[in-house]
Amino acid sequence: MPLRQLDANNPGDDADWEGNNAAFTCPKCKSVFIVSELLHRSANGVFGQRACRRCGQSTARVSGGRKSSGTASIEWTP
C-alpha cells in the first residue's frame, strides 16, 4: 500500500497537523477527514488511527505532536 508521511514543518497543501490532531485529504475520494491520537481508536483498539469517513480506502495515523517529534501518515489501497 502506498504510504505518505507528513513533514512536521511542511505538511503540504492537502493536509494539516496541529498538536496530536491531523487533517488529511483521502487520495482515493478526495474527502477531508481528521484523526486525533486521543479521540480516535481503530476496530482493533489502536489509538490515533482512523479510516476515511467517506470511502474507507485510506487510513490515517497520528502519534504524538507535530512539535514534539510525533508522526503523522496516511496509507491507501492502490
PDB file of N, CA, C and O in Angstrom:
ATOM      1  N   MET A   1       0.837  -1.186   0.000  1.00  0.00           N
ATOM      2  CA  MET A   1       0.000   0.000   0.000  1.00  0.00           C
ATOM      3  C   MET A   1       0.878   1.245   0.000  1.00  0.00           C
ATOM      4  O   MET A   1       1.854   1.297   0.744  1.00  0.00           O
ATOM      5  N   PRO A   2       0.531   2.228  -0.799  1.00  0.00           N
ATOM      6  CA  PRO A   2       1.275   3.491  -0.765  1.00  0.00           C
ATOM      7  C   PRO A   2       1.147   4.157   0.609  1.00  0.00           C
ATOM      8  O   PRO A   2       0.105   4.063   1.255  1.00  0.00           O
ATOM      9  N   LEU A   3       2.200   4.809   1.030  1.00  0.00           N
ATOM     10  CA  LEU A   3       2.246   5.468   2.337  1.00  0.00           C
ATOM     11  C   LEU A   3       2.855   6.852   2.181  1.00  0.00           C
ATOM     12  O   LEU A   3       3.866   7.012   1.490  1.00  0.00           O
ATOM     13  N   ARG A   4       2.240   7.832   2.826  1.00  0.00           N
ATOM     14  CA  ARG A   4       2.778   9.191   2.819  1.00  0.00           C
ATOM     15  C   ARG A   4       2.950   9.661   4.262  1.00  0.00           C
ATOM     16  O   ARG A   4       1.998   9.680   5.036  1.00  0.00           O
ATOM     17  N   GLN A   5       4.160  10.011   4.630  1.00  0.00           N
ATOM     18  CA  GLN A   5       4.460  10.574   5.949  1.00  0.00           C
ATOM     19  C   GLN A   5       4.386  12.090   5.834  1.00  0.00           C
ATOM     20  O   GLN A   5       4.927  12.661   4.891  1.00  0.00           O
ATOM     21  N   LEU A   6       3.726  12.736   6.795  1.00  0.00           N
ATOM     22  CA  LEU A   6       3.684  14.195   6.789  1.00  0.00           C
ATOM     23  C   LEU A   6       4.981  14.759   7.337  1.00  0.00           C
ATOM     24  O   LEU A   6       5.542  14.224   8.292  1.00  0.00           O
ATOM     25  N   ASP A   7       5.439  15.826   6.747  1.00  0.00           N
ATOM     26  CA  ASP A   7       6.592  16.572   7.231  1.00  0.00           C
ATOM     27  C   ASP A   7       6.074  17.548   8.279  1.00  0.00           C
ATOM     28  O   ASP A   7       5.190  18.363   7.987  1.00  0.00           O
ATOM     29  N   ALA A   8       6.600  17.487   9.484  1.00  0.00           N
ATOM     30  CA  ALA A   8       6.122  18.334  10.579  1.00  0.00           C
ATOM     31  C   ALA A   8       6.238  19.819  10.262  1.00  0.00           C
ATOM     32  O   ALA A   8       5.421  20.620  10.702  1.00  0.00           O
ATOM     33  N   ASN A   9       7.231  20.205   9.483  1.00  0.00           N
ATOM     34  CA  ASN A   9       7.437  21.616   9.156  1.00  0.00           C
ATOM     35  C   ASN A   9       6.674  22.071   7.917  1.00  0.00           C
ATOM     36  O   ASN A   9       6.499  23.259   7.698  1.00  0.00           O
ATOM     37  N   ASN A  10       6.253  21.125   7.095  1.00  0.00           N
ATOM     38  CA  ASN A  10       5.539  21.452   5.864  1.00  0.00           C
ATOM     39  C   ASN A  10       4.614  20.290   5.498  1.00  0.00           C
ATOM     40  O   ASN A  10       4.955  19.468   4.651  1.00  0.00           O
ATOM     41  N   PRO A  11       3.433  20.213   6.122  1.00  0.00           N
ATOM     42  CA  PRO A  11       2.543  19.078   5.854  1.00  0.00           C
ATOM     43  C   PRO A  11       1.965  19.047   4.443  1.00  0.00           C
ATOM     44  O   PRO A  11       1.440  18.029   4.014  1.00  0.00           O
ATOM     45  N   GLY A  12       2.060  20.143   3.705  1.00  0.00           N
ATOM     46  CA  GLY A  12       1.562  20.182   2.335  1.00  0.00           C
ATOM     47  C   GLY A  12       0.250  20.935   2.226  1.00  0.00           C
ATOM     48  O   GLY A  12      -0.335  21.356   3.221  1.00  0.00           O
ATOM     49  N   ASP A  13      -0.211  21.092   0.993  1.00  0.00           N
ATOM     50  CA  ASP A  13      -1.444  21.832   0.733  1.00  0.00           C
ATOM     51  C   ASP A  13      -2.697  21.013   1.002  1.00  0.00           C
ATOM     52  O   ASP A  13      -3.787  21.569   1.126  1.00  0.00           O
ATOM     53  N   ASP A  14      -2.560  19.694   1.083  1.00  0.00           N
ATOM     54  CA  ASP A  14      -3.727  18.834   1.254  1.00  0.00           C
ATOM     55  C   ASP A  14      -3.784  18.165   2.628  1.00  0.00           C
ATOM     56  O   ASP A  14      -4.502  17.190   2.833  1.00  0.00           O
ATOM     57  N   ALA A  15      -3.031  18.691   3.598  1.00  0.00           N
ATOM     58  CA  ALA A  15      -3.021  18.138   4.951  1.00  0.00           C
ATOM     59  C   ALA A  15      -2.686  19.244   5.947  1.00  0.00           C
ATOM     60  O   ALA A  15      -2.155  20.292   5.574  1.00  0.00           O
ATOM     61  N   ASP A  16      -2.992  18.981   7.207  1.00  0.00           N
ATOM     62  CA  ASP A  16      -2.641  19.916   8.274  1.00  0.00           C
ATOM     63  C   ASP A  16      -2.402  19.103   9.534  1.00  0.00           C
ATOM     64  O   ASP A  16      -2.946  18.002   9.693  1.00  0.00           O
ATOM     65  N   TRP A  17      -1.572  19.631  10.416  1.00  0.00           N
ATOM     66  CA  TRP A  17      -1.200  18.894  11.623  1.00  0.00           C
ATOM     67  C   TRP A  17      -0.986  19.901  12.740  1.00  0.00           C
ATOM     68  O   TRP A  17      -0.139  20.792  12.628  1.00  0.00           O
ATOM     69  N   GLU A  18      -1.750  19.769  13.804  1.00  0.00           N
ATOM     70  CA  GLU A  18      -1.612  20.640  14.967  1.00  0.00           C
ATOM     71  C   GLU A  18      -1.777  19.795  16.216  1.00  0.00           C
ATOM     72  O   GLU A  18      -2.800  19.120  16.396  1.00  0.00           O
ATOM     73  N   GLY A  19      -0.769  19.841  17.080  1.00  0.00           N
ATOM     74  CA  GLY A  19      -0.804  19.013  18.278  1.00  0.00           C
ATOM     75  C   GLY A  19      -0.873  17.545  17.892  1.00  0.00           C
ATOM     76  O   GLY A  19      -0.160  17.088  17.018  1.00  0.00           O
ATOM     77  N   ASN A  20      -1.780  16.805  18.555  1.00  0.00           N
ATOM     78  CA  ASN A  20      -1.941  15.390  18.228  1.00  0.00           C
ATOM     79  C   ASN A  20      -3.145  15.159  17.316  1.00  0.00           C
ATOM     80  O   ASN A  20      -3.762  14.099  17.326  1.00  0.00           O
ATOM     81  N   ASN A  21      -3.487  16.169  16.505  1.00  0.00           N
ATOM     82  CA  ASN A  21      -4.594  16.099  15.552  1.00  0.00           C
ATOM     83  C   ASN A  21      -4.056  16.398  14.156  1.00  0.00           C
ATOM     84  O   ASN A  21      -3.249  17.304  13.981  1.00  0.00           O
ATOM     85  N   ALA A  22      -4.527  15.644  13.179  1.00  0.00           N
ATOM     86  CA  ALA A  22      -4.099  15.877  11.805  1.00  0.00           C
ATOM     87  C   ALA A  22      -5.303  15.772  10.877  1.00  0.00           C
ATOM     88  O   ALA A  22      -6.227  14.990  11.128  1.00  0.00           O
ATOM     89  N   ALA A  23      -5.290  16.568   9.831  1.00  0.00           N
ATOM     90  CA  ALA A  23      -6.323  16.533   8.790  1.00  0.00           C
ATOM     91  C   ALA A  23      -5.674  16.041   7.508  1.00  0.00           C
ATOM     92  O   ALA A  23      -4.561  16.449   7.170  1.00  0.00           O
ATOM     93  N   PHE A  24      -6.377  15.159   6.818  1.00  0.00           N
ATOM     94  CA  PHE A  24      -5.857  14.550   5.601  1.00  0.00           C
ATOM     95  C   PHE A  24      -6.883  14.650   4.486  1.00  0.00           C
ATOM     96  O   PHE A  24      -8.084  14.635   4.741  1.00  0.00           O
ATOM     97  N   THR A  25      -6.412  14.693   3.257  1.00  0.00           N
ATOM     98  CA  THR A  25      -7.265  14.547   2.093  1.00  0.00           C
ATOM     99  C   THR A  25      -7.074  13.125   1.600  1.00  0.00           C
ATOM    100  O   THR A  25      -5.947  12.710   1.308  1.00  0.00           O
ATOM    101  N   CYS A  26      -8.158  12.380   1.526  1.00  0.00           N
ATOM    102  CA  CYS A  26      -8.083  10.991   1.084  1.00  0.00           C
ATOM    103  C   CYS A  26      -7.600  10.951  -0.369  1.00  0.00           C
ATOM    104  O   CYS A  26      -8.180  11.611  -1.237  1.00  0.00           O
ATOM    105  N   PRO A  27      -6.544  10.201  -0.663  1.00  0.00           N
ATOM    106  CA  PRO A  27      -6.037  10.102  -2.036  1.00  0.00           C
ATOM    107  C   PRO A  27      -7.021   9.427  -2.992  1.00  0.00           C
ATOM    108  O   PRO A  27      -6.920   9.597  -4.195  1.00  0.00           O
ATOM    109  N   LYS A  28      -7.966   8.664  -2.469  1.00  0.00           N
ATOM    110  CA  LYS A  28      -8.911   7.929  -3.313  1.00  0.00           C
ATOM    111  C   LYS A  28     -10.149   8.749  -3.664  1.00  0.00           C
ATOM    112  O   LYS A  28     -10.506   8.856  -4.816  1.00  0.00           O
ATOM    113  N   CYS A  29     -10.820   9.343  -2.659  1.00  0.00           N
ATOM    114  CA  CYS A  29     -12.090  10.028  -2.922  1.00  0.00           C
ATOM    115  C   CYS A  29     -12.021  11.540  -2.727  1.00  0.00           C
ATOM    116  O   CYS A  29     -12.993  12.232  -2.954  1.00  0.00           O
ATOM    117  N   LYS A  30     -10.869  12.049  -2.279  1.00  0.00           N
ATOM    118  CA  LYS A  30     -10.619  13.485  -2.080  1.00  0.00           C
ATOM    119  C   LYS A  30     -11.405  14.099  -0.921  1.00  0.00           C
ATOM    120  O   LYS A  30     -11.454  15.309  -0.775  1.00  0.00           O
ATOM    121  N   SER A  31     -12.031  13.284  -0.086  1.00  0.00           N
ATOM    122  CA  SER A  31     -12.722  13.782   1.096  1.00  0.00           C
ATOM    123  C   SER A  31     -11.687  14.176   2.156  1.00  0.00           C
ATOM    124  O   SER A  31     -10.638  13.545   2.278  1.00  0.00           O
ATOM    125  N   VAL A  32     -11.981  15.202   2.923  1.00  0.00           N
ATOM    126  CA  VAL A  32     -11.096  15.639   4.002  1.00  0.00           C
ATOM    127  C   VAL A  32     -11.613  15.035   5.308  1.00  0.00           C
ATOM    128  O   VAL A  32     -12.806  15.071   5.591  1.00  0.00           O
ATOM    129  N   PHE A  33     -10.697  14.449   6.093  1.00  0.00           N
ATOM    130  CA  PHE A  33     -11.081  13.910   7.399  1.00  0.00           C
ATOM    131  C   PHE A  33      -9.958  14.133   8.402  1.00  0.00           C
ATOM    132  O   PHE A  33      -8.814  14.345   8.028  1.00  0.00           O
ATOM    133  N   ILE A  34     -10.327  14.129   9.673  1.00  0.00           N
ATOM    134  CA  ILE A  34      -9.347  14.369  10.734  1.00  0.00           C
ATOM    135  C   ILE A  34      -9.141  13.094  11.544  1.00  0.00           C
ATOM    136  O   ILE A  34     -10.010  12.213  11.596  1.00  0.00           O
ATOM    137  N   VAL A  35      -7.988  13.028  12.162  1.00  0.00           N
ATOM    138  CA  VAL A  35      -7.692  11.939  13.088  1.00  0.00           C
ATOM    139  C   VAL A  35      -7.000  12.544  14.299  1.00  0.00           C
ATOM    140  O   VAL A  35      -6.180  13.455  14.181  1.00  0.00           O
ATOM    141  N   SER A  36      -7.393  12.067  15.473  1.00  0.00           N
ATOM    142  CA  SER A  36      -6.843  12.549  16.731  1.00  0.00           C
ATOM    143  C   SER A  36      -6.267  11.368  17.498  1.00  0.00           C
ATOM    144  O   SER A  36      -6.908  10.316  17.605  1.00  0.00           O
ATOM    145  N   GLU A  37      -5.081  11.543  18.041  1.00  0.00           N
ATOM    146  CA  GLU A  37      -4.479  10.476  18.830  1.00  0.00           C
ATOM    147  C   GLU A  37      -5.323  10.166  20.060  1.00  0.00           C
ATOM    148  O   GLU A  37      -5.392   9.015  20.489  1.00  0.00           O
ATOM    149  N   LEU A  38      -5.982  11.158  20.602  1.00  0.00           N
ATOM    150  CA  LEU A  38      -6.757  10.949  21.822  1.00  0.00           C
ATOM    151  C   LEU A  38      -8.190  10.497  21.575  1.00  0.00           C
ATOM    152  O   LEU A  38      -8.763   9.769  22.387  1.00  0.00           O
ATOM    153  N   LEU A  39      -8.788  10.909  20.477  1.00  0.00           N
ATOM    154  CA  LEU A  39     -10.212  10.642  20.247  1.00  0.00           C
ATOM    155  C   LEU A  39     -10.515   9.417  19.396  1.00  0.00           C
ATOM    156  O   LEU A  39     -11.548   8.784  19.575  1.00  0.00           O
ATOM    157  N   HIS A  40      -9.663   9.089  18.462  1.00  0.00           N
ATOM    158  CA  HIS A  40      -9.984   8.030  17.513  1.00  0.00           C
ATOM    159  C   HIS A  40      -9.256   6.737  17.834  1.00  0.00           C
ATOM    160  O   HIS A  40      -8.053   6.725  18.058  1.00  0.00           O
ATOM    161  N   ARG A  41     -10.036   5.666  17.816  1.00  0.00           N
ATOM    162  CA  ARG A  41      -9.487   4.340  18.072  1.00  0.00           C
ATOM    163  C   ARG A  41      -9.994   3.401  16.979  1.00  0.00           C
ATOM    164  O   ARG A  41     -11.175   3.402  16.644  1.00  0.00           O
ATOM    165  N   SER A  42      -9.114   2.598  16.424  1.00  0.00           N
ATOM    166  CA  SER A  42      -9.489   1.672  15.352  1.00  0.00           C
ATOM    167  C   SER A  42     -10.248   0.483  15.929  1.00  0.00           C
ATOM    168  O   SER A  42     -10.331   0.294  17.141  1.00  0.00           O
ATOM    169  N   ALA A  43     -10.775  -0.336  15.051  1.00  0.00           N
ATOM    170  CA  ALA A  43     -11.541  -1.512  15.462  1.00  0.00           C
ATOM    171  C   ALA A  43     -10.704  -2.474  16.308  1.00  0.00           C
ATOM    172  O   ALA A  43     -11.240  -3.168  17.171  1.00  0.00           O
ATOM    173  N   ASN A  44      -9.385  -2.489  16.081  1.00  0.00           N
ATOM    174  CA  ASN A  44      -8.533  -3.380  16.871  1.00  0.00           C
ATOM    175  C   ASN A  44      -7.964  -2.695  18.119  1.00  0.00           C
ATOM    176  O   ASN A  44      -7.073  -3.220  18.757  1.00  0.00           O
ATOM    177  N   GLY A  45      -8.491  -1.520  18.451  1.00  0.00           N
ATOM    178  CA  GLY A  45      -8.129  -0.856  19.695  1.00  0.00           C
ATOM    179  C   GLY A  45      -6.927   0.071  19.639  1.00  0.00           C
ATOM    180  O   GLY A  45      -6.489   0.565  20.664  1.00  0.00           O
ATOM    181  N   VAL A  46      -6.394   0.340  18.450  1.00  0.00           N
ATOM    182  CA  VAL A  46      -5.227   1.217  18.316  1.00  0.00           C
ATOM    183  C   VAL A  46      -5.692   2.675  18.312  1.00  0.00           C
ATOM    184  O   VAL A  46      -6.532   3.051  17.505  1.00  0.00           O
ATOM    185  N   PHE A  47      -5.158   3.473  19.230  1.00  0.00           N
ATOM    186  CA  PHE A  47      -5.499   4.899  19.271  1.00  0.00           C
ATOM    187  C   PHE A  47      -4.739   5.658  18.194  1.00  0.00           C
ATOM    188  O   PHE A  47      -3.655   5.263  17.784  1.00  0.00           O
ATOM    189  N   GLY A  48      -5.344   6.768  17.738  1.00  0.00           N
ATOM    190  CA  GLY A  48      -4.686   7.622  16.762  1.00  0.00           C
ATOM    191  C   GLY A  48      -4.760   7.095  15.349  1.00  0.00           C
ATOM    192  O   GLY A  48      -3.912   7.425  14.525  1.00  0.00           O
ATOM    193  N   GLN A  49      -5.783   6.324  15.048  1.00  0.00           N
ATOM    194  CA  GLN A  49      -5.922   5.743  13.717  1.00  0.00           C
ATOM    195  C   GLN A  49      -7.378   5.850  13.283  1.00  0.00           C
ATOM    196  O   GLN A  49      -8.282   5.585  14.067  1.00  0.00           O
ATOM    197  N   ARG A  50      -7.608   6.233  12.021  1.00  0.00           N
ATOM    198  CA  ARG A  50      -8.971   6.378  11.525  1.00  0.00           C
ATOM    199  C   ARG A  50      -8.992   6.168  10.014  1.00  0.00           C
ATOM    200  O   ARG A  50      -8.143   6.687   9.294  1.00  0.00           O
ATOM    201  N   ALA A  51      -9.996   5.436   9.557  1.00  0.00           N
ATOM    202  CA  ALA A  51     -10.199   5.236   8.120  1.00  0.00           C
ATOM    203  C   ALA A  51     -10.955   6.433   7.558  1.00  0.00           C
ATOM    204  O   ALA A  51     -11.676   7.129   8.284  1.00  0.00           O
ATOM    205  N   CYS A  52     -10.818   6.656   6.262  1.00  0.00           N
ATOM    206  CA  CYS A  52     -11.561   7.722   5.599  1.00  0.00           C
ATOM    207  C   CYS A  52     -13.044   7.541   5.883  1.00  0.00           C
ATOM    208  O   CYS A  52     -13.593   6.455   5.709  1.00  0.00           O
ATOM    209  N   ARG A  53     -13.684   8.594   6.310  1.00  0.00           N
ATOM    210  CA  ARG A  53     -15.089   8.533   6.705  1.00  0.00           C
ATOM    211  C   ARG A  53     -16.013   8.340   5.520  1.00  0.00           C
ATOM    212  O   ARG A  53     -17.149   7.927   5.668  1.00  0.00           O
ATOM    213  N   ARG A  54     -15.521   8.611   4.342  1.00  0.00           N
ATOM    214  CA  ARG A  54     -16.373   8.528   3.148  1.00  0.00           C
ATOM    215  C   ARG A  54     -16.232   7.193   2.412  1.00  0.00           C
ATOM    216  O   ARG A  54     -17.207   6.519   2.149  1.00  0.00           O
ATOM    217  N   CYS A  55     -14.996   6.822   2.056  1.00  0.00           N
ATOM    218  CA  CYS A  55     -14.813   5.615   1.240  1.00  0.00           C
ATOM    219  C   CYS A  55     -14.156   4.458   1.983  1.00  0.00           C
ATOM    220  O   CYS A  55     -14.240   3.318   1.536  1.00  0.00           O
ATOM    221  N   GLY A  56     -13.455   4.735   3.095  1.00  0.00           N
ATOM    222  CA  GLY A  56     -12.797   3.687   3.853  1.00  0.00           C
ATOM    223  C   GLY A  56     -11.571   3.085   3.179  1.00  0.00           C
ATOM    224  O   GLY A  56     -11.019   2.108   3.672  1.00  0.00           O
ATOM    225  N   GLN A  57     -11.111   3.666   2.069  1.00  0.00           N
ATOM    226  CA  GLN A  57      -9.985   3.101   1.328  1.00  0.00           C
ATOM    227  C   GLN A  57      -8.630   3.660   1.734  1.00  0.00           C
ATOM    228  O   GLN A  57      -7.605   3.271   1.179  1.00  0.00           O
ATOM    229  N   SER A  58      -8.621   4.581   2.686  1.00  0.00           N
ATOM    230  CA  SER A  58      -7.352   5.085   3.218  1.00  0.00           C
ATOM    231  C   SER A  58      -7.451   5.088   4.744  1.00  0.00           C
ATOM    232  O   SER A  58      -8.547   5.137   5.307  1.00  0.00           O
ATOM    233  N   THR A  59      -6.297   5.019   5.380  1.00  0.00           N
ATOM    234  CA  THR A  59      -6.227   5.048   6.839  1.00  0.00           C
ATOM    235  C   THR A  59      -5.149   6.041   7.243  1.00  0.00           C
ATOM    236  O   THR A  59      -4.018   5.966   6.756  1.00  0.00           O
ATOM    237  N   ALA A  60      -5.523   6.955   8.126  1.00  0.00           N
ATOM    238  CA  ALA A  60      -4.579   7.963   8.624  1.00  0.00           C
ATOM    239  C   ALA A  60      -4.207   7.630  10.061  1.00  0.00           C
ATOM    240  O   ALA A  60      -5.013   7.074  10.813  1.00  0.00           O
ATOM    241  N   ARG A  61      -2.994   8.005  10.418  1.00  0.00           N
ATOM    242  CA  ARG A  61      -2.497   7.758  11.772  1.00  0.00           C
ATOM    243  C   ARG A  61      -1.754   8.992  12.274  1.00  0.00           C
ATOM    244  O   ARG A  61      -1.076   9.658  11.500  1.00  0.00           O
ATOM    245  N   VAL A  62      -1.887   9.239  13.562  1.00  0.00           N
ATOM    246  CA  VAL A  62      -1.111  10.307  14.199  1.00  0.00           C
ATOM    247  C   VAL A  62      -0.682   9.805  15.577  1.00  0.00           C
ATOM    248  O   VAL A  62      -1.448   9.147  16.284  1.00  0.00           O
ATOM    249  N   SER A  63       0.567  10.065  15.912  1.00  0.00           N
ATOM    250  CA  SER A  63       1.115   9.657  17.202  1.00  0.00           C
ATOM    251  C   SER A  63       2.013  10.778  17.706  1.00  0.00           C
ATOM    252  O   SER A  63       2.962  11.168  17.025  1.00  0.00           O
ATOM    253  N   GLY A  64       1.680  11.323  18.850  1.00  0.00           N
ATOM    254  CA  GLY A  64       2.460  12.436  19.375  1.00  0.00           C
ATOM    255  C   GLY A  64       2.111  13.731  18.673  1.00  0.00           C
ATOM    256  O   GLY A  64       1.235  13.782  17.816  1.00  0.00           O
ATOM    257  N   GLY A  65       2.795  14.761  19.036  1.00  0.00           N
ATOM    258  CA  GLY A  65       2.516  16.081  18.483  1.00  0.00           C
ATOM    259  C   GLY A  65       3.475  16.487  17.388  1.00  0.00           C
ATOM    260  O   GLY A  65       4.590  15.974  17.289  1.00  0.00           O
ATOM    261  N   ARG A  66       3.040  17.424  16.571  1.00  0.00           N
ATOM    262  CA  ARG A  66       3.859  17.927  15.472  1.00  0.00           C
ATOM    263  C   ARG A  66       5.151  18.547  15.983  1.00  0.00           C
ATOM    264  O   ARG A  66       6.215  18.383  15.380  1.00  0.00           O
ATOM    265  N   LYS A  67       5.087  19.262  17.099  1.00  0.00           N
ATOM    266  CA  LYS A  67       6.272  19.960  17.623  1.00  0.00           C
ATOM    267  C   LYS A  67       7.066  19.113  18.612  1.00  0.00           C
ATOM    268  O   LYS A  67       8.051  19.584  19.174  1.00  0.00           O
ATOM    269  N   SER A  68       6.632  17.871  18.837  1.00  0.00           N
ATOM    270  CA  SER A  68       7.326  17.030  19.815  1.00  0.00           C
ATOM    271  C   SER A  68       7.767  15.699  19.197  1.00  0.00           C
ATOM    272  O   SER A  68       7.638  14.648  19.815  1.00  0.00           O
ATOM    273  N   SER A  69       8.263  15.766  17.976  1.00  0.00           N
ATOM    274  CA  SER A  69       8.801  14.594  17.263  1.00  0.00           C
ATOM    275  C   SER A  69       7.770  13.494  17.043  1.00  0.00           C
ATOM    276  O   SER A  69       8.121  12.316  17.020  1.00  0.00           O
ATOM    277  N   GLY A  70       6.508  13.858  16.889  1.00  0.00           N
ATOM    278  CA  GLY A  70       5.465  12.880  16.594  1.00  0.00           C
ATOM    279  C   GLY A  70       5.515  12.458  15.143  1.00  0.00           C
ATOM    280  O   GLY A  70       6.367  12.900  14.361  1.00  0.00           O
ATOM    281  N   THR A  71       4.580  11.590  14.769  1.00  0.00           N
ATOM    282  CA  THR A  71       4.461  11.146  13.395  1.00  0.00           C
ATOM    283  C   THR A  71       3.016  11.231  12.940  1.00  0.00           C
ATOM    284  O   THR A  71       2.102  11.064  13.742  1.00  0.00           O
ATOM    285  N   ALA A  72       2.827  11.489  11.676  1.00  0.00           N
ATOM    286  CA  ALA A  72       1.501  11.503  11.064  1.00  0.00           C
ATOM    287  C   ALA A  72       1.646  10.965   9.651  1.00  0.00           C
ATOM    288  O   ALA A  72       2.580  11.318   8.930  1.00  0.00           O
ATOM    289  N   SER A  73       0.740  10.071   9.271  1.00  0.00           N
ATOM    290  CA  SER A  73       0.846   9.443   7.960  1.00  0.00           C
ATOM    291  C   SER A  73      -0.528   9.016   7.459  1.00  0.00           C
ATOM    292  O   SER A  73      -1.486   8.934   8.220  1.00  0.00           O
ATOM    293  N   ILE A  74      -0.576   8.727   6.174  1.00  0.00           N
ATOM    294  CA  ILE A  74      -1.770   8.189   5.552  1.00  0.00           C
ATOM    295  C   ILE A  74      -1.341   7.127   4.564  1.00  0.00           C
ATOM    296  O   ILE A  74      -0.323   7.270   3.877  1.00  0.00           O
ATOM    297  N   GLU A  75      -2.077   6.007   4.529  1.00  0.00           N
ATOM    298  CA  GLU A  75      -1.842   4.972   3.541  1.00  0.00           C
ATOM    299  C   GLU A  75      -3.170   4.612   2.897  1.00  0.00           C
ATOM    300  O   GLU A  75      -4.223   4.824   3.476  1.00  0.00           O
ATOM    301  N   TRP A  76      -3.096   4.089   1.677  1.00  0.00           N
ATOM    302  CA  TRP A  76      -4.313   3.816   0.930  1.00  0.00           C
ATOM    303  C   TRP A  76      -4.128   2.624   0.018  1.00  0.00           C
ATOM    304  O   TRP A  76      -3.009   2.218  -0.297  1.00  0.00           O
ATOM    305  N   THR A  77      -5.263   2.073  -0.411  1.00  0.00           N
ATOM    306  CA  THR A  77      -5.227   0.966  -1.358  1.00  0.00           C
ATOM    307  C   THR A  77      -4.922   1.521  -2.741  1.00  0.00           C
ATOM    308  O   THR A  77      -5.430   2.587  -3.102  1.00  0.00           O
ATOM    309  N   PRO A  78      -4.076   0.848  -3.495  1.00  0.00           N
ATOM    310  CA  PRO A  78      -3.723   1.352  -4.827  1.00  0.00           C
ATOM    311  C   PRO A  78      -4.910   1.333  -5.794  1.00  0.00           C
ATOM    312  O   PRO A  78      -5.884   0.707  -5.592  1.00  0.00           O
TER     313      PRO A  78
END
